[in-house]
């Protein structure tokens, strides 16, 4: 099976090699964390590291079940450490080990140990662990395949579709790496996604949150999936479900939403008042880690308009590029994304098409009201009338942007303060 290199993620590990700092990789189940470790271990072997220096444990394998006790794990690892060379220790899905932070911290203080760990949720690096290891780790957040990575994988398999058709497959099928091997079989893809969904739901949400009413939880999930990119609140979700016969209060919905975010199945985007320079407390938007999951749960329901699907893809790409992301609020309008990268900010508006003059005016209006000098970008699927500049607002084809074949605005350092 062909392995997509995930070069950005690989570069992160290479850049931090041999630094006395714990490398933490988090990401939704099956997004490719274990494969990334395999690719990195191959890189190490190709660059002078011997196999005896590598120790790898995947805690989802039954062979290592006895090591989920932190004392057993430490007793297992200590005799394997070579005294005169660097030891590279990979602990995959370490959330299965209770109090694993004790083992990690004990290994961290060794001068000849380089530690790499993964987990499939947001909470495994929280609470006491975060306190114990503060300042001792760097974190990489993995996502399923980007459109560029998906295109690479499809090309290697001989699926050389026109780029727009390829993007339609990307929106419809799944961005999980293994789903590439199932291309062309909707049934197989949906069965594969059902397995991931069940694992996330039962292991990372229901068990963690001690949820008894799983049916209501799934109704919340379906509602959020059906309204990606729309302004929501826990009260709105609760009221809508209650009116349809599923009685639930806003506090319960809030708990469920937090569990879904902790499982990395969905992401929340808060609002930011651009003119007033302040964060807004009410109403948020939610986006999904993989759009194929939506097809799985809502196959018999209406699809959202293409613009919300595009927003979802753009949001995930901005995450991959290391941005902090907000929804921009302006008097009389919204900016889809305010993306902060270091000291730089870029404003993004996303639309399926602006060939209609009125649509173009509507999409440009919020950006035109912003009075600072940060870059402003309009992303659409249009193949013509792109690469134009509307008084400082750049119109870019979204597929060019996703493939990285246009100027990376996040590298700009414009004047002004955020």
Short mmCIF file of C-alpha atoms in Angstrom, two decimals:
data_model
loop_
_atom_site.label_atom_id
_atom_site.label_comp_id
_atom_site.label_asym_id
_atom_site.label_seq_id
_atom_site.Cartn_x
_atom_site.Cartn_y
_atom_site.Cartn_z
CA UNK A 1 0.00 0.00 0.00
CA UNK A 2 1.35 3.42 -0.99
CA UNK A 3 2.16 5.73 1.90
CA UNK A 4 1.59 9.44 1.47
CA UNK A 5 4.56 11.18 3.01
CA UNK A 6 2.63 13.94 4.88
CA UNK A 7 5.74 16.05 4.42
CA UNK A 8 4.72 18.96 6.65
CA UNK A 9 4.12 16.62 9.57
CA UNK A 10 7.30 14.67 8.86
CA UNK A 11 9.30 17.91 8.80
CA UNK A 12 7.94 18.74 12.27
CA UNK A 13 9.37 15.50 13.68
CA UNK A 14 12.68 15.89 11.86
CA UNK A 15 13.01 19.48 13.03
CA UNK A 16 12.55 18.42 16.66
CA UNK A 17 14.73 15.30 16.50
CA UNK A 18 17.11 14.87 19.47
CA UNK A 19 15.76 17.95 21.21
CA UNK A 20 15.11 17.25 24.87
CA UNK A 21 11.43 17.84 24.52
CA UNK A 22 8.51 15.42 24.23
CA UNK A 23 6.94 15.25 20.79
CA UNK A 24 3.15 14.93 21.07
CA UNK A 25 1.01 14.08 18.01
CA UNK A 26 -2.76 14.32 18.40
CA UNK A 27 -5.48 13.70 15.86
CA UNK A 28 -8.77 11.95 15.24
CA UNK A 29 -8.60 8.16 15.01
CA UNK A 30 -7.25 6.79 11.69
CA UNK A 31 -5.98 10.14 10.45
CA UNK A 32 -2.50 8.63 9.92
CA UNK A 33 -0.58 9.09 13.18
CA UNK A 34 0.80 5.53 13.26
CA UNK A 35 1.78 5.71 9.59
CA UNK A 36 3.55 9.00 10.25
CA UNK A 37 5.62 7.25 12.93
CA UNK A 38 6.44 4.47 10.43
CA UNK A 39 7.57 7.01 7.84
CA UNK A 40 9.68 8.83 10.41
CA UNK A 41 11.28 5.60 11.65
CA UNK A 42 12.20 4.76 8.04
CA UNK A 43 13.74 8.22 7.74
CA UNK A 44 15.76 7.64 10.92
CA UNK A 45 17.05 4.29 9.62
CA UNK A 46 18.02 5.93 6.33
CA UNK A 47 19.92 8.64 8.19
CA UNK A 48 22.30 6.66 10.38
CA UNK A 49 20.07 5.43 13.22
CA UNK A 50 20.20 1.69 13.92
CA UNK A 51 17.10 -0.43 14.47
CA UNK A 52 18.31 -1.30 18.01
CA UNK A 53 17.84 2.36 18.92
CA UNK A 54 14.13 2.32 18.03
CA UNK A 55 11.41 1.20 20.45
CA UNK A 56 7.81 1.20 19.21
CA UNK A 57 4.63 0.29 21.11
CA UNK A 58 1.07 0.64 19.80
CA UNK A 59 -1.30 0.30 22.74
CA UNK A 60 -4.21 -0.68 20.50
CA UNK A 61 -2.43 -3.96 19.71
CA UNK A 62 -3.41 -6.85 21.96
CA UNK A 63 0.27 -7.87 22.30
CA UNK A 64 0.87 -4.78 24.43
CA UNK A 65 -2.27 -4.89 26.55
CA UNK A 66 -0.28 -5.85 29.65
CA UNK A 67 1.73 -2.64 29.30
CA UNK A 68 -1.28 -0.39 29.86
CA UNK A 69 -0.25 -0.43 33.54
CA UNK A 70 2.28 2.38 33.82
CA UNK A 71 4.54 0.37 36.16
CA UNK A 72 4.63 -2.55 33.73
CA UNK A 73 5.36 -0.17 30.87
CA UNK A 74 8.31 1.43 32.64
CA UNK A 75 9.69 -1.96 33.69
CA UNK A 76 9.43 -3.08 30.06
CA UNK A 77 11.20 -0.03 28.63
CA UNK A 78 14.09 0.40 31.06
CA UNK A 79 16.09 -2.75 30.02
CA UNK A 80 15.68 -1.81 26.32
CA UNK A 81 17.52 1.51 26.66
CA UNK A 82 21.01 1.55 25.19
CA UNK A 83 23.38 3.38 27.58
CA UNK A 84 25.77 4.77 24.95
CA UNK A 85 23.40 5.90 22.19
CA UNK A 86 20.22 7.90 21.69
CA UNK A 87 17.04 5.85 22.17
CA UNK A 88 13.97 6.79 20.12
CA UNK A 89 10.79 5.72 21.91
CA UNK A 90 7.42 5.78 20.11
CA UNK A 91 4.31 5.31 22.27
CA UNK A 92 1.26 5.17 20.00
CA UNK A 93 -2.29 5.77 21.35
CA UNK A 94 -0.87 6.28 24.81
CA UNK A 95 -4.22 7.38 26.26
CA UNK A 96 -4.84 3.68 26.97
CA UNK A 97 -2.18 3.82 29.72
CA UNK A 98 -3.49 5.30 32.95
CA UNK A 99 -1.05 7.78 34.49
CA UNK A 100 1.22 7.43 31.47
CA UNK A 101 2.61 10.86 32.30
CA UNK A 102 4.67 9.21 35.07
CA UNK A 103 6.44 7.02 32.55
CA UNK A 104 6.90 9.84 30.06
CA UNK A 105 8.27 12.18 32.70
CA UNK A 106 10.70 9.53 34.01
CA UNK A 107 11.97 8.88 30.47
CA UNK A 108 12.15 12.58 29.68
CA UNK A 109 14.82 13.24 32.30
CA UNK A 110 17.12 10.65 30.69
CA UNK A 111 19.79 12.35 28.56
CA UNK A 112 19.73 9.71 25.83
CA UNK A 113 15.98 9.34 25.28
CA UNK A 114 13.94 11.00 22.52
CA UNK A 115 10.20 10.50 23.18
CA UNK A 116 7.31 10.56 20.69
CA UNK A 117 3.69 9.93 21.77
CA UNK A 118 0.29 10.01 20.05
CA UNK A 119 -3.30 10.23 21.25
CA UNK A 120 -6.69 10.28 19.53
CA UNK A 121 -8.42 12.99 21.52
CA UNK A 122 -7.88 16.45 22.92
CA UNK A 123 -8.09 15.58 26.60
CA UNK A 124 -5.24 13.08 26.87
CA UNK A 125 -2.85 16.06 27.17
CA UNK A 126 -4.92 17.96 29.72
CA UNK A 127 -5.39 18.27 33.44
CA UNK A 128 -2.65 16.86 35.63
CA UNK A 129 -0.62 15.74 32.64
CA UNK A 130 -0.42 19.21 31.16
CA UNK A 131 0.62 20.56 34.56
CA UNK A 132 3.30 17.91 35.04
CA UNK A 133 4.75 18.28 31.56
CA UNK A 134 4.34 22.05 31.10
CA UNK A 135 7.22 23.40 29.04
CA UNK A 136 8.43 19.88 28.25
CA UNK A 137 6.51 19.10 25.08
CA UNK A 138 5.67 20.41 21.63
CA UNK A 139 2.40 19.41 20.02
CA UNK A 140 1.52 18.53 16.44
CA UNK A 141 -2.16 18.41 15.50
CA UNK A 142 -2.76 15.95 12.65
CA UNK A 143 -5.76 15.99 10.34
CA UNK A 144 -6.94 13.62 7.62
CA UNK A 145 -5.60 14.20 4.10
CA UNK A 146 -5.50 17.67 2.61
CA UNK A 147 -6.73 18.05 -0.97
CA UNK A 148 -3.11 18.19 -2.17
CA UNK A 149 -2.29 14.93 -0.34
CA UNK A 150 -5.50 13.33 -1.58
CA UNK A 151 -4.62 14.33 -5.16
CA UNK A 152 -1.16 12.80 -4.76
CA UNK A 153 -2.60 9.52 -3.51
CA UNK A 154 -5.19 9.34 -6.28
CA UNK A 155 -2.54 10.03 -8.93
CA UNK A 156 -0.29 7.25 -7.65
CA UNK A 157 -3.24 4.86 -7.90
CA UNK A 158 -3.79 5.90 -11.50
CA UNK A 159 -6.92 7.97 -10.85
CA UNK A 160 -6.03 11.02 -12.92
CA UNK A 161 -9.38 12.77 -12.99
CA UNK A 162 -9.75 16.42 -13.98
CA UNK A 163 -9.05 18.54 -10.92
CA UNK A 164 -12.66 19.65 -10.38
CA UNK A 165 -13.93 16.06 -10.59
CA UNK A 166 -11.20 15.04 -8.15
CA UNK A 167 -12.36 17.74 -5.75
CA UNK A 168 -15.94 16.50 -6.00
CA UNK A 169 -14.67 13.03 -4.97
CA UNK A 170 -12.78 14.63 -2.09
CA UNK A 171 -15.97 16.29 -0.86
CA UNK A 172 -18.13 13.20 -1.34
CA UNK A 173 -15.99 10.27 -0.20
CA UNK A 174 -13.52 10.73 2.66
CA UNK A 175 -10.20 12.31 3.49
CA UNK A 176 -9.09 9.49 5.81
CA UNK A 177 -5.93 7.99 4.27
CA UNK A 178 -7.11 4.37 4.04
CA UNK A 179 -10.30 5.42 2.23
CA UNK A 180 -8.11 6.09 -0.82
CA UNK A 181 -7.69 2.33 -1.17
CA UNK A 182 -11.49 2.03 -1.37
CA UNK A 183 -12.05 4.64 -4.09
CA UNK A 184 -14.86 3.64 -6.42
CA UNK A 185 -16.77 1.64 -3.82
CA UNK A 186 -19.16 3.86 -1.90
CA UNK A 187 -20.38 0.90 0.15
CA UNK A 188 -16.85 -0.02 1.31
CA UNK A 189 -16.03 3.61 2.14
CA UNK A 190 -19.20 4.00 4.21
CA UNK A 191 -18.51 0.75 6.07
CA UNK A 192 -14.98 1.92 6.83
CA UNK A 193 -16.25 5.30 8.04
CA UNK A 194 -18.88 3.59 10.18
CA UNK A 195 -16.11 1.74 12.02
CA UNK A 196 -14.23 4.99 12.70
CA UNK A 197 -17.41 6.75 13.77
CA UNK A 198 -18.34 3.96 16.17
CA UNK A 199 -14.86 3.97 17.73
CA UNK A 200 -14.88 7.74 18.18
CA UNK A 201 -18.43 7.77 19.52
CA UNK A 202 -18.06 4.92 22.00
CA UNK A 203 -14.42 5.24 23.10
CA UNK A 204 -13.84 8.99 22.96
CA UNK A 205 -17.26 10.49 23.68
CA UNK A 206 -19.68 8.10 25.41
CA UNK A 207 -17.13 6.49 27.72
CA UNK A 208 -15.26 9.69 28.50
CA UNK A 209 -18.38 11.77 29.15
CA UNK A 210 -20.29 8.88 30.79
CA UNK A 211 -23.22 9.43 28.45
CA UNK A 212 -26.22 7.14 28.93
CA UNK A 213 -28.55 8.61 26.30
CA UNK A 214 -26.61 7.72 23.14
CA UNK A 215 -29.61 8.30 20.86
CA UNK A 216 -29.84 11.95 21.89
CA UNK A 217 -26.10 12.32 21.45
CA UNK A 218 -26.41 11.02 17.89
CA UNK A 219 -29.28 13.44 17.22
CA UNK A 220 -26.99 16.29 18.32
CA UNK A 221 -24.25 14.98 16.02
CA UNK A 222 -26.61 14.77 13.04
CA UNK A 223 -27.93 18.27 13.70
CA UNK A 224 -24.42 19.73 13.80
CA UNK A 225 -23.37 17.77 10.70
CA UNK A 226 -26.46 19.04 8.87
CA UNK A 227 -25.64 22.64 9.82
CA UNK A 228 -21.88 22.92 9.28
CA UNK A 229 -20.86 26.51 8.75
CA UNK A 230 -24.08 27.89 10.26
CA UNK A 231 -24.30 29.96 13.40
CA UNK A 232 -25.33 27.71 16.29
CA UNK A 233 -25.66 27.75 20.06
CA UNK A 234 -26.38 24.98 22.53
CA UNK A 235 -29.75 26.62 23.21
CA UNK A 236 -30.66 26.64 19.52
CA UNK A 237 -29.70 22.97 19.15
CA UNK A 238 -31.67 22.02 22.28
CA UNK A 239 -34.77 23.95 21.21
CA UNK A 240 -34.74 22.46 17.72
CA UNK A 241 -34.37 18.88 18.98
CA UNK A 242 -37.02 19.41 21.67
CA UNK A 243 -39.50 20.76 19.11
CA UNK A 244 -38.95 17.65 17.01
CA UNK A 245 -39.73 15.35 19.93
CA UNK A 246 -36.27 14.74 21.44
CA UNK A 247 -36.39 16.64 24.73
CA UNK A 248 -32.95 17.87 25.80
CA UNK A 249 -31.68 20.95 27.66
CA UNK A 250 -28.94 23.34 26.57
CA UNK A 251 -26.50 22.25 29.30
CA UNK A 252 -26.67 18.65 28.08
CA UNK A 253 -26.13 19.77 24.50
CA UNK A 254 -23.15 21.85 25.62
CA UNK A 255 -21.68 18.78 27.32
CA UNK A 256 -22.18 16.68 24.19
CA UNK A 257 -20.64 19.35 21.95
CA UNK A 258 -17.59 19.53 24.21
CA UNK A 259 -17.24 15.76 24.03
CA UNK A 260 -17.38 15.86 20.23
CA UNK A 261 -14.75 18.59 20.13
CA UNK A 262 -12.53 16.68 22.56
CA UNK A 263 -12.81 13.63 20.28
CA UNK A 264 -11.59 15.86 17.41
CA UNK A 265 -14.63 14.92 15.34
CA UNK A 266 -15.78 18.55 15.12
CA UNK A 267 -14.13 21.95 15.56
CA UNK A 268 -15.66 25.14 16.92
CA UNK A 269 -15.02 28.58 15.45
CA UNK A 270 -15.84 31.54 17.65
CA UNK A 271 -16.87 35.00 16.47
CA UNK A 272 -14.61 38.04 16.53
CA UNK A 273 -15.80 41.63 16.26
CA UNK A 274 -13.31 43.05 13.75
CA UNK A 275 -14.31 46.67 14.24
CA UNK A 276 -14.54 46.50 18.03
CA UNK A 277 -11.46 44.21 18.33
CA UNK A 278 -13.11 41.84 20.80
CA UNK A 279 -14.24 38.23 20.96
CA UNK A 280 -17.98 37.56 21.06
CA UNK A 281 -19.39 35.11 23.58
CA UNK A 282 -22.54 33.91 21.83
CA UNK A 283 -23.11 31.86 18.66
CA UNK A 284 -20.39 29.74 17.07
CA UNK A 285 -19.84 27.75 13.89
CA UNK A 286 -18.81 24.10 13.70
CA UNK A 287 -16.83 22.24 11.08
CA UNK A 288 -16.08 18.53 10.64
CA UNK A 289 -12.76 16.67 10.56
CA UNK A 290 -13.99 14.68 7.56
CA UNK A 291 -16.90 15.39 5.23
CA UNK A 292 -17.34 11.70 4.45
CA UNK A 293 -18.72 11.29 7.96
CA UNK A 294 -21.57 13.58 6.99
CA UNK A 295 -22.40 11.42 4.00
CA UNK A 296 -22.45 8.42 6.34
CA UNK A 297 -24.98 9.90 8.78
CA UNK A 298 -27.05 12.09 6.49
CA UNK A 299 -27.17 10.07 3.27
CA UNK A 300 -30.94 10.40 3.06
CA UNK A 301 -31.08 14.06 3.95
CA UNK A 302 -30.42 17.22 2.01
CA UNK A 303 -26.85 18.27 1.45
CA UNK A 304 -25.81 21.73 2.58
CA UNK A 305 -25.01 24.20 -0.13
CA UNK A 306 -21.59 23.88 -1.72
CA UNK A 307 -20.35 27.04 0.01
CA UNK A 308 -20.57 25.44 3.45
CA UNK A 309 -18.68 22.38 2.20
CA UNK A 310 -16.04 24.72 0.78
CA UNK A 311 -15.87 26.59 4.08
CA UNK A 312 -15.22 23.29 5.86
CA UNK A 313 -12.34 22.44 3.52
CA UNK A 314 -10.82 25.93 3.79
CA UNK A 315 -11.11 25.90 7.59
CA UNK A 316 -9.22 22.58 7.86
CA UNK A 317 -6.55 23.84 5.46
CA UNK A 318 -6.01 26.95 7.57
CA UNK A 319 -5.58 24.67 10.59
CA UNK A 320 -2.95 22.68 8.67
CA UNK A 321 -1.13 25.92 7.90
CA UNK A 322 -0.86 26.69 11.59
CA UNK A 323 -3.43 29.48 11.87
CA UNK A 324 -5.68 30.46 14.73
CA UNK A 325 -9.09 30.94 13.17
CA UNK A 326 -12.13 33.04 13.99
CA UNK A 327 -15.28 34.13 12.21
CA UNK A 328 -15.20 37.86 11.57
CA UNK A 329 -18.18 40.00 12.53
CA UNK A 330 -18.70 43.36 10.84
CA UNK A 331 -21.68 45.74 10.96
CA UNK A 332 -24.04 44.39 8.34
CA UNK A 333 -21.94 41.42 7.33
CA UNK A 334 -19.65 38.51 8.18
CA UNK A 335 -16.15 37.52 7.11
CA UNK A 336 -15.92 33.75 6.89
CA UNK A 337 -12.45 33.44 8.42
CA UNK A 338 -10.02 35.67 10.25
CA UNK A 339 -6.78 33.67 10.18
CA UNK A 340 -4.00 34.70 12.53
CA UNK A 341 -0.51 33.37 11.84
CA UNK A 342 2.07 34.75 14.24
CA UNK A 343 1.93 38.52 13.92
CA UNK A 344 0.09 38.34 10.59
CA UNK A 345 -3.63 38.25 9.87
CA UNK A 346 -5.46 37.35 6.67
CA UNK A 347 -9.18 37.71 6.00
CA UNK A 348 -10.86 35.03 3.88
CA UNK A 349 -14.25 35.04 2.21
CA UNK A 350 -15.41 31.74 0.64
CA UNK A 351 -18.00 31.34 -2.13
CA UNK A 352 -18.79 28.67 -4.72
CA UNK A 353 -18.93 31.26 -7.49
CA UNK A 354 -19.07 35.03 -7.92
CA UNK A 355 -19.80 35.04 -11.66
CA UNK A 356 -23.06 36.80 -10.85
CA UNK A 357 -22.35 40.49 -10.25
CA UNK A 358 -24.69 40.73 -7.27
CA UNK A 359 -23.05 37.75 -5.61
CA UNK A 360 -19.63 39.30 -6.15
CA UNK A 361 -20.78 42.55 -4.55
CA UNK A 362 -22.27 40.68 -1.57
CA UNK A 363 -19.10 38.68 -0.93
CA UNK A 364 -16.80 41.70 -1.28
CA UNK A 365 -18.87 44.04 0.90
CA UNK A 366 -17.72 42.80 4.36
CA UNK A 367 -14.07 42.78 3.29
CA UNK A 368 -14.35 46.30 1.86
CA UNK A 369 -15.53 47.59 5.24
CA UNK A 370 -12.34 46.46 6.99
CA UNK A 371 -10.02 49.45 7.34
CA UNK A 372 -6.70 47.82 8.28
CA UNK A 373 -3.95 46.80 5.86
CA UNK A 374 -3.98 43.04 6.32
CA UNK A 375 -4.43 40.85 3.22
CA UNK A 376 -7.98 40.06 2.10
CA UNK A 377 -8.71 37.02 -0.06
CA UNK A 378 -11.84 35.86 -1.87
CA UNK A 379 -11.72 32.10 -2.56
CA UNK A 380 -14.05 30.58 -5.17
CA UNK A 381 -14.26 27.64 -7.56
CA UNK A 382 -14.39 29.99 -10.54
CA UNK A 383 -11.82 29.26 -13.25
CA UNK A 384 -12.21 32.61 -14.95
CA UNK A 385 -12.12 36.18 -13.62
CA UNK A 386 -9.73 34.98 -10.90
CA UNK A 387 -6.38 36.48 -9.86
CA UNK A 388 -8.02 39.89 -9.96
CA UNK A 389 -7.59 42.60 -7.38
CA UNK A 390 -10.66 44.45 -6.14
CA UNK A 391 -9.20 47.44 -4.30
CA UNK A 392 -6.78 45.23 -2.35
CA UNK A 393 -9.00 42.12 -2.22
CA UNK A 394 -7.40 39.25 -4.14
CA UNK A 395 -9.71 36.81 -5.95
CA UNK A 396 -8.08 33.36 -5.98
CA UNK A 397 -9.24 29.97 -7.27
CA UNK A 398 -9.73 27.83 -4.16
CA UNK A 399 -8.24 24.71 -5.79
CA UNK A 400 -5.06 26.64 -6.64
CA UNK A 401 -4.98 27.80 -3.04
CA UNK A 402 -5.48 24.30 -1.68
CA UNK A 403 -2.73 22.90 -3.92
CA UNK A 404 -0.36 25.64 -2.77
CA UNK A 405 0.11 27.02 -6.28
CA UNK A 406 -0.64 30.61 -5.33
CA UNK A 407 0.96 33.13 -3.01
CA UNK A 408 0.83 32.04 0.63
CA UNK A 409 -0.72 35.08 2.27
CA UNK A 410 0.16 33.76 5.72
CA UNK A 411 3.78 34.70 4.98
CA UNK A 412 2.90 38.38 4.62
CA UNK A 413 3.79 40.79 7.42
CA UNK A 414 1.66 43.86 6.69
CA UNK A 415 1.74 47.06 8.66
CA UNK A 416 -0.59 47.61 11.58
CA UNK A 417 -1.38 45.90 14.84
CA UNK A 418 -3.86 43.11 15.47
#
